[in-house]
XYZ file of C-alpha atoms in Angstrom:
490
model
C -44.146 17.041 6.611
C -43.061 19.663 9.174
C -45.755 20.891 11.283
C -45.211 24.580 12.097
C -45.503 26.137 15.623
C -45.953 29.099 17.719
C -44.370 29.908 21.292
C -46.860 31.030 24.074
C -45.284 33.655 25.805
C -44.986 34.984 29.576
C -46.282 38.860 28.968
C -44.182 39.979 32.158
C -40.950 38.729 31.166
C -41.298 37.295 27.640
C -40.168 33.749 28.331
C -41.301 30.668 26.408
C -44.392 29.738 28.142
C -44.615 26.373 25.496
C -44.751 25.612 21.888
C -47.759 24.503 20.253
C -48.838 23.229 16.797
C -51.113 25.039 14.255
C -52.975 23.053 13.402
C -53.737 23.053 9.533
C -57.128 22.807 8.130
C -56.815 18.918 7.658
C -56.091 18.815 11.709
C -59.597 20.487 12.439
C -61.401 18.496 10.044
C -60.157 15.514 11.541
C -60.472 16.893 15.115
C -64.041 17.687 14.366
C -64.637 14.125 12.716
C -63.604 12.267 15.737
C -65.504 14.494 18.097
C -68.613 13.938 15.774
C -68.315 9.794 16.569
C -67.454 10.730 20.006
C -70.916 13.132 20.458
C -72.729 9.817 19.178
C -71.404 7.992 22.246
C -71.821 10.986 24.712
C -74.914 11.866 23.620
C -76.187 7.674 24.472
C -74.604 7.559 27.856
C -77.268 7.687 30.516
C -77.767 11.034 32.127
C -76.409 9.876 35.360
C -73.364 8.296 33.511
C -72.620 12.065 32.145
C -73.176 13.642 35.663
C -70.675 10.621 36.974
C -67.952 11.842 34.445
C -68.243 15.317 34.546
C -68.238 15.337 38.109
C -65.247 13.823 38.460
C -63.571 16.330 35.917
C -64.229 18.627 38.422
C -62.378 16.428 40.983
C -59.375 16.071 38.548
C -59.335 20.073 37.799
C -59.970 20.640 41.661
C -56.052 18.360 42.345
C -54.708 19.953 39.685
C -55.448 23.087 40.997
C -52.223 24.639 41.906
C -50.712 23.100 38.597
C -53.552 25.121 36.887
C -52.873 28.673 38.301
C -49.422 28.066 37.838
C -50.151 27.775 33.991
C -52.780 30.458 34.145
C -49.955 32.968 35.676
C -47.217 32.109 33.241
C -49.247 32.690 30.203
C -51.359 35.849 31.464
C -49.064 37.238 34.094
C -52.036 37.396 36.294
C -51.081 36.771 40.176
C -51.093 32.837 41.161
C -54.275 34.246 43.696
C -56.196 35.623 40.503
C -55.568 32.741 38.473
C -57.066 30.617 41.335
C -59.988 32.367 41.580
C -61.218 31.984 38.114
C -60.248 28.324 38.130
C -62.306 27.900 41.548
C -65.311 29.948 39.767
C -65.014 27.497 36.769
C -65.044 24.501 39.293
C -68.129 25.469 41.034
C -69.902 26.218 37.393
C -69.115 22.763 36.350
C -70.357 21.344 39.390
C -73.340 23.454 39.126
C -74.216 22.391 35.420
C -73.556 18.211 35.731
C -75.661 18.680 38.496
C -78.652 20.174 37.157
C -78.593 18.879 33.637
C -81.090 16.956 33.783
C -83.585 18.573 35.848
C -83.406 21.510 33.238
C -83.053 19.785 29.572
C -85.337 16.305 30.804
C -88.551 15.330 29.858
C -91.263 16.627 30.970
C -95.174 16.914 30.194
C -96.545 20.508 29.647
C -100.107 21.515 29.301
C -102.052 21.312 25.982
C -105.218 23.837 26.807
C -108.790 23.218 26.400
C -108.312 23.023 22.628
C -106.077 19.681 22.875
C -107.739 18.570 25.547
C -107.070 15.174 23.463
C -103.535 15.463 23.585
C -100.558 14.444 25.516
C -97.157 16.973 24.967
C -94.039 16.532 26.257
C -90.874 18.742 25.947
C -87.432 18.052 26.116
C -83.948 19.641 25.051
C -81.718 17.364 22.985
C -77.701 17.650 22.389
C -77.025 19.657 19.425
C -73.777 17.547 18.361
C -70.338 19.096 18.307
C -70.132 22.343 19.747
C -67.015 24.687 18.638
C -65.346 27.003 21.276
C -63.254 30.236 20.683
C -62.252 31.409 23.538
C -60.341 34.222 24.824
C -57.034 34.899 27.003
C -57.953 37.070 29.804
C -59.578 34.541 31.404
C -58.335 31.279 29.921
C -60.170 29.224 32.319
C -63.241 30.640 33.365
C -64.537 32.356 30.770
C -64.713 29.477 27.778
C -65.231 26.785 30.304
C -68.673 28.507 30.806
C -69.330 27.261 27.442
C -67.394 24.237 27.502
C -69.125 22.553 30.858
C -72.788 23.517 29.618
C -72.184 21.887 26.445
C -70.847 18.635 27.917
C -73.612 18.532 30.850
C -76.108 18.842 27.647
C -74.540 15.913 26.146
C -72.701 18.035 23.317
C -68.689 16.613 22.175
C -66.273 20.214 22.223
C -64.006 21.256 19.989
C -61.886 23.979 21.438
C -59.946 26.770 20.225
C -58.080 28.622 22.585
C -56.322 32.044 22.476
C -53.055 31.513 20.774
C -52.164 33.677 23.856
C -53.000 31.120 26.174
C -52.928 27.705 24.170
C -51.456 25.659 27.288
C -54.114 26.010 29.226
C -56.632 25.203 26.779
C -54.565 22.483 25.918
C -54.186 20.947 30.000
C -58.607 21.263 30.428
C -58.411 18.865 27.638
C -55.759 16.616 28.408
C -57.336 16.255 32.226
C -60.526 15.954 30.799
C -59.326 12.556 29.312
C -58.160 11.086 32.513
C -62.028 11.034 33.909
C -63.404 10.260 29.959
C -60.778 8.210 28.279
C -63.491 5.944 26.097
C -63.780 8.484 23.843
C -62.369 12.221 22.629
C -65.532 13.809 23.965
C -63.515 17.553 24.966
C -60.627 18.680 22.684
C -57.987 21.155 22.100
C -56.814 22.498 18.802
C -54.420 25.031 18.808
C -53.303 28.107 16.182
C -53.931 31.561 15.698
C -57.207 33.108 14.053
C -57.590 30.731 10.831
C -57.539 27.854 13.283
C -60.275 29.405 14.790
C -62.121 30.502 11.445
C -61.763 26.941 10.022
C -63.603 25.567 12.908
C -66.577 28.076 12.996
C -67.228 27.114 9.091
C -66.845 23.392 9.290
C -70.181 22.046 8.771
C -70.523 19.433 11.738
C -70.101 21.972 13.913
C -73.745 22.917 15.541
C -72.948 25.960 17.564
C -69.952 27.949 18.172
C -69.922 29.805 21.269
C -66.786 32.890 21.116
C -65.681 34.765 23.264
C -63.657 38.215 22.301
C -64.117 41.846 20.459
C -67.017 42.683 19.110
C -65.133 43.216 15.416
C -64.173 39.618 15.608
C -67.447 38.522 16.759
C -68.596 39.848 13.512
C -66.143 37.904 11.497
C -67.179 34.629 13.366
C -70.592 35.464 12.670
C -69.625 35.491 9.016
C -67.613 32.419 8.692
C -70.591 30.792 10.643
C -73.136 31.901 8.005
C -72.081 29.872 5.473
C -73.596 26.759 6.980
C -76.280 28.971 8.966
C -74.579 27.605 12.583
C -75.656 29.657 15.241
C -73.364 30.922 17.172
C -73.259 32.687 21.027
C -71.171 35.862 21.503
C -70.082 37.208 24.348
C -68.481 40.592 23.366
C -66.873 43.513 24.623
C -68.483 45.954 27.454
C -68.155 49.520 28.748
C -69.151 48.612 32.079
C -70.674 51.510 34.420
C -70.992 51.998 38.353
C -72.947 54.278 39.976
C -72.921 55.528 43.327
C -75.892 57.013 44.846
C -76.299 59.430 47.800
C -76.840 57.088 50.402
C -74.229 54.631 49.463
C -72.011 52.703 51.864
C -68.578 55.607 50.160
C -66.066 52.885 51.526
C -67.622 49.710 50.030
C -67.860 51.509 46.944
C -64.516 52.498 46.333
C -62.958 49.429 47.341
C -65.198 47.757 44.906
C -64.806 50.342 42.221
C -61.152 49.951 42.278
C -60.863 46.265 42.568
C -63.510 46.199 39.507
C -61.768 48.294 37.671
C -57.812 47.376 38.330
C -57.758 43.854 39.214
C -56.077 41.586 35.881
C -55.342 45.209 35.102
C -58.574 45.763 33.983
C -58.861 43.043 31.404
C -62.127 41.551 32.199
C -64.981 42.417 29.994
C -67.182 42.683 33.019
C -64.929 44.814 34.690
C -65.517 48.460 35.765
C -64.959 51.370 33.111
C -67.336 54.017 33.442
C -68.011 55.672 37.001
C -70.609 58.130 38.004
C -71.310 59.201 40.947
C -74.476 61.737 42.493
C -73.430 65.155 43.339
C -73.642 64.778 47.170
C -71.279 62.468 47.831
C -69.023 62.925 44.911
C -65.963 64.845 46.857
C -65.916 62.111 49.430
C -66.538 59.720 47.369
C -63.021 60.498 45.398
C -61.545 61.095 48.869
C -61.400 57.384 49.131
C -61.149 56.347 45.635
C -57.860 57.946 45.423
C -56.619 56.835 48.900
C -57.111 53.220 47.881
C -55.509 53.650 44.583
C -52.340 54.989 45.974
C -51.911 51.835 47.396
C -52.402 49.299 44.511
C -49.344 48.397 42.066
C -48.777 46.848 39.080
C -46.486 44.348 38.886
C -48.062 43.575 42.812
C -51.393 43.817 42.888
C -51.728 42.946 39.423
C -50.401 41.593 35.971
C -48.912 43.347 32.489
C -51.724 43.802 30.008
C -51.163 40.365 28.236
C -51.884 41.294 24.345
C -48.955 43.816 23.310
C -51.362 45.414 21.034
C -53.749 46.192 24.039
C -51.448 49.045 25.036
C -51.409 51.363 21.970
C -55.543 51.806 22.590
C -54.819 52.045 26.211
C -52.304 54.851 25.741
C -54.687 56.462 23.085
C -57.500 56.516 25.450
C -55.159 58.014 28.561
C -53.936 61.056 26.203
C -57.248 61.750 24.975
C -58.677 62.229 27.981
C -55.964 63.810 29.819
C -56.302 66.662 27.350
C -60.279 67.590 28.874
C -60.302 65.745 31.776
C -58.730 66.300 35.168
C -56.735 63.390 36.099
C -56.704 62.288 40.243
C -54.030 59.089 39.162
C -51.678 58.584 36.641
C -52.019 59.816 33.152
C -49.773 59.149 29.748
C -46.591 58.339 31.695
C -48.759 55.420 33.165
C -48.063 52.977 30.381
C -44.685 51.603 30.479
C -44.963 48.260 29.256
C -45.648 45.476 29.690
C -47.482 47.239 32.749
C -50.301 50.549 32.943
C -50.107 52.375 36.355
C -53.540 52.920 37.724
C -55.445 55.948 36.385
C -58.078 57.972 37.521
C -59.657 61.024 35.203
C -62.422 62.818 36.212
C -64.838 65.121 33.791
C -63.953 63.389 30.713
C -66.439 64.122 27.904
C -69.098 61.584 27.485
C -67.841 61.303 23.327
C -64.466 60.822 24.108
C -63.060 56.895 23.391
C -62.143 56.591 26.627
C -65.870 56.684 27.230
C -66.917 55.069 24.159
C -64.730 52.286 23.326
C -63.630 49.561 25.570
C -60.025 50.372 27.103
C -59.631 46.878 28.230
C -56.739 48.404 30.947
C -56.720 49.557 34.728
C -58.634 53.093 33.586
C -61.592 54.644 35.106
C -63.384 57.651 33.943
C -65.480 59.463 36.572
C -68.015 61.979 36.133
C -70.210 63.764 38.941
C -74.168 63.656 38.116
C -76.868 65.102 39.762
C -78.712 62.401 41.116
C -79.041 58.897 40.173
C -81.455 59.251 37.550
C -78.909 61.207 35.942
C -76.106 58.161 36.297
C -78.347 55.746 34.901
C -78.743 57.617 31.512
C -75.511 58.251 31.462
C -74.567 54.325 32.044
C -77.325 53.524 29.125
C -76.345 55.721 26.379
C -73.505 52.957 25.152
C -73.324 50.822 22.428
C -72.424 48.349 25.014
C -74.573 46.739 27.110
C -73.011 43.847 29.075
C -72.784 44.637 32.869
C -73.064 47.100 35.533
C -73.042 47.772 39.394
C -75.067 49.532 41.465
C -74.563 50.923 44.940
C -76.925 52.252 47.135
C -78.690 52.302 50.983
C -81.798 52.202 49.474
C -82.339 48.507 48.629
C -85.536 49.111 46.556
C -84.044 52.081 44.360
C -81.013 49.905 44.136
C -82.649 46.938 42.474
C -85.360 49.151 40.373
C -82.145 50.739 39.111
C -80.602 47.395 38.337
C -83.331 46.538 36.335
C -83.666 49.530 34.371
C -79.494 48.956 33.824
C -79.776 48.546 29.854
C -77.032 45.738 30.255
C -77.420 41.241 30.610
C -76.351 41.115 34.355
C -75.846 44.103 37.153
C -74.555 43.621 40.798
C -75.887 45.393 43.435
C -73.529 47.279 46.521
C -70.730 44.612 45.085
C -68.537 44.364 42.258
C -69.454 41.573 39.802
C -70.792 39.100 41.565
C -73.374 37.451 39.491
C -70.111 35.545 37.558
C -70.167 33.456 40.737
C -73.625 32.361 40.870
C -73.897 29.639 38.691
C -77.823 29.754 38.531
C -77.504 32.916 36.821
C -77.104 33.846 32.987
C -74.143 35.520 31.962
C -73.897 37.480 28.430
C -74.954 41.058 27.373
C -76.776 42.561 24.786
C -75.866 45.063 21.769
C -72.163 45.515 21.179
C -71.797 43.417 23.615
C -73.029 40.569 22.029
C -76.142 37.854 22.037
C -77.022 34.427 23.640
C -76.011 33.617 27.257
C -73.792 30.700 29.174
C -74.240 29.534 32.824
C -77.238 28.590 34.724
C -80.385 27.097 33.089
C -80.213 29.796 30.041
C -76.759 28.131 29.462
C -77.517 24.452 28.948
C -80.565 25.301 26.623
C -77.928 27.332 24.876
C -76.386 24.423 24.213
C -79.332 22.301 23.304
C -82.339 21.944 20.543
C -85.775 21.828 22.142
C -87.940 18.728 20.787
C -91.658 19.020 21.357
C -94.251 16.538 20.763
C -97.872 16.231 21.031
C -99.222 12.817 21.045
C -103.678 12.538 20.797
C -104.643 10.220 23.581
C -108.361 9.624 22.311
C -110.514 11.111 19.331
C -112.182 14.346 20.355
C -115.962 13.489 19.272
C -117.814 15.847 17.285
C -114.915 18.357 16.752
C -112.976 16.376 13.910
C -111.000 20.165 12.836
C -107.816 18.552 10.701
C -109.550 16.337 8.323
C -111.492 16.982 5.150
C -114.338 15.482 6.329
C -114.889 18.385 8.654
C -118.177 20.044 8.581
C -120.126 23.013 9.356
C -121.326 21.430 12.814
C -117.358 20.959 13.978
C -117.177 24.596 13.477
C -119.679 25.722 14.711
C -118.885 24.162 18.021
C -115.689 25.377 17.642
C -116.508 28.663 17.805
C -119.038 28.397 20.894
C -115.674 26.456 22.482
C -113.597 29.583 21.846
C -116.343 32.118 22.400
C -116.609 30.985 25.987
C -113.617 30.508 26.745
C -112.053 33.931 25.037
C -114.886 36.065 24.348
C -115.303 37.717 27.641
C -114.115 41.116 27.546
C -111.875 42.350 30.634
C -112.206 45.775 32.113
């Protein structure tokens, strides 16, 4: 029987990248089979045996580096320097997560109260099984292997679907994941385009799938995994804002707006959309914006938009708002693929789509406010709500606007720097999606908490779950609860 393929291509030039299988629905189910036996064996290794393995995965991925970004660049067209930088990020999460695995999912004794004073409880979180990954091709390493390292370091087997974008690197984690865990098929690769990915999410073994992508796929996932009820963790879309206040450090903020916003020509869901910036330092504020951008190129500073279909909302969202806004760089003659030109438009209305939809290219909007207040209501009225910078001299208005951010993460006077701190979750909220990877939020993601209460002695003369309880049990009961609730606070 002839197994049919699909070529992975290099967006910048439109080479072969590599040919890969797709992998029919009898492939998955088998796929998913043998990572069932291998979760079994995973999930019995000691916790330090795990830690042992998984560390060294990192070791492997670290000497494979170069190898890695070289992969990462052909299939993205990303420069070799970007490429390395995700992988490195990845690296350091793994690290992070086989190294506190235990001390966040073990054992441990909690409280039981006055009412169980009788009682011993303990809580732990336990591996959910096989864990299916869809992930996405703007960041083929980083981004799933948030998902992919928590769920091994909570003793879960992976199943992984890559973009059929980037299916060689999906395919490479897997291979040198099996040179520092060759006993058993604990991490693998499938590879295909959407069905592949749809034939995973509704296979029954699977206990969670954790996707990556558009929010209108997310939805379809969502479906698929409702016929077995698996839930699943999405990581969506976002309309990211940044908003400069009137005491801000101008420089730092437009070299951070702009890298935000152009670097992997603005193909990172994190990255910067949405500007808005207080009325006092606005003019200065684009005096430096549009310095800097004169000096970035595509093709240089950064890649072709990978997807081919990327461009037509990309060029929709540059002539719609080129026909109210005033642009500062670039405009409709921008696009020439495979690569967008860096564009600026100011006064764009807040209803347009290049305000309201995710561009997913190197496009900013900016709009002048009158104070920060202003820029934060502005930033919250999307559907979106994954991430957002702040920058300002004033630490504590900085961070009370960071928390008042209606989004999962914000950075503060830098440009998305929580995606580097392993301790910290990472995922957004509305259209952005639900559920979170990295830090301790991300291996309970990826686990099922057990409780249990175990009575240590008989609590005399309060007998409450038997039939032989009387009026006397209650009564103390209530006295019990009485004195140690009943005292109104004022």
């Amino acid at each position: 029987m002839t197994t049919l393929t699909f070529d992975s291509l290099n967006p910048a030039t439109g080479e072969v990248v590599g040919s890969h299988p797709k992998q029919s629905a009898d492939a998955v189910r088998e796929a998913v089979g043998r990572a069932e036996q291998a979760a079994t064996w995973w999930a019995g290794l000691a916790p330090t045996e795990r830690r042992r393995r998984l560390l060294d995965y990192k070791a492997v991925l670290t000497q494979h580096l170069k190898e890695l970004s070289g992969l990462v660049h052909d299939e993205t067209g990303k420069p070799v320097g970007d490429a390395t930088l995700e992988i490195v990020l990845a690296i350091t999460h793994l690290d992070w997560a086989a190294r506190n695995a235990v001390k966040v999912l073990g054992r441990r004794r909690v409280s039981t109260g006055m009412i169980g004073l009788n009682l011993a409880a303990t809580l732990e979180y336990l591996p959910l099984g096989v864990v299916g990954v869809i992930g996405p091709w703007n960041y083929p390493v980083f981004t799933p292997m948030g998902s992919i390292a928590y769920a091994l370091a909570a003793g879960n087997a992976v199943v992984f679907k890559p973009s059929e974008l980037t299916p060689g690197v999906g395919v490479r984690l897997a291979e040198l994941f099996a040179e520092s865990v060759p006993e058993q098929p604990v991490f693998q690769t499938v590879t295909g385009l959407g069905e592949t990915g749809a034939l995973l999410a509704k296979d029954p073994r699977v206990k969670k799938v954790a996707f990556t992508g558009s929010t209108a796929t997310a939805k379809r996932v969502m479906a698929a995994c409702a016929e077995n009820l698996t839930p699943i963790v999405a990581e969506c879309g976002g309309k990211d804002a940044f908003i400069v206040d009137a005491d801000a450090d101008l420089k730092a903020a437009a070299d951070a707006c702009l890298w935000g916003a152009m670097s992997n020509a603005g193909q990172t869901c994190v990255g910067v959309e949405r500007v808005y910036v207080v009325d006092a330092v606005y003019e200065t504020f684009m005096r430096e914006l549009s310095d800097r951008v004169a000096t970035v190129k595509a093709g240089e500073d950064y890649g072709p938009i990978t997807m081919p279909g990327q461009l037509d909302i990309i060029r929709r969202h540059i002539d719609d708002a080129t026909k109210s806004g005033k642009v500062v760089t670039g405009g409709p003659d921008s696009v020439r693929a495979p690569y967008v030109d860096p564009v600026i438009i100011e006064d764009v209305p807040e209803d347009s789509p290049a305000v309201r939809e995710e561009t997913f290219g190197p496009t900013i909007t900016v709009r002048r406010t009158r104070d920060a207040q202003q820029a934060l209501e502005l930033a919250n009225a999307s559907a979106y709500g994954l991430a957002g910078t702040i920058f300002s001299g004033n630490a504590r208005r900085a961070m009370e606007l960071a928390r008042l951010m209606r989004t999962g993460m914000t950075a503060v006077n830098s440009v998305i720097s929580f995606a580097g701190v392993p301790a910290l979750p990472f995922g957004g909220i509305g259209d952005s999606g639900f559920g979170r990877i990295h830090g301790a939020d991300g291996l309970r993601e990826f686990a099922r908490p057990k409780a249990i209460s175990r009575q240590r002695f008989a609590m005399p003369g309060m007998n409450l779950t038997s039939f032989s309880r009387g009026p006397a049990d209650l009564e103390r009961l209530i006295r019990l609860v009485t004195f140690l609730h009943g005292r109104r606070k004022r």
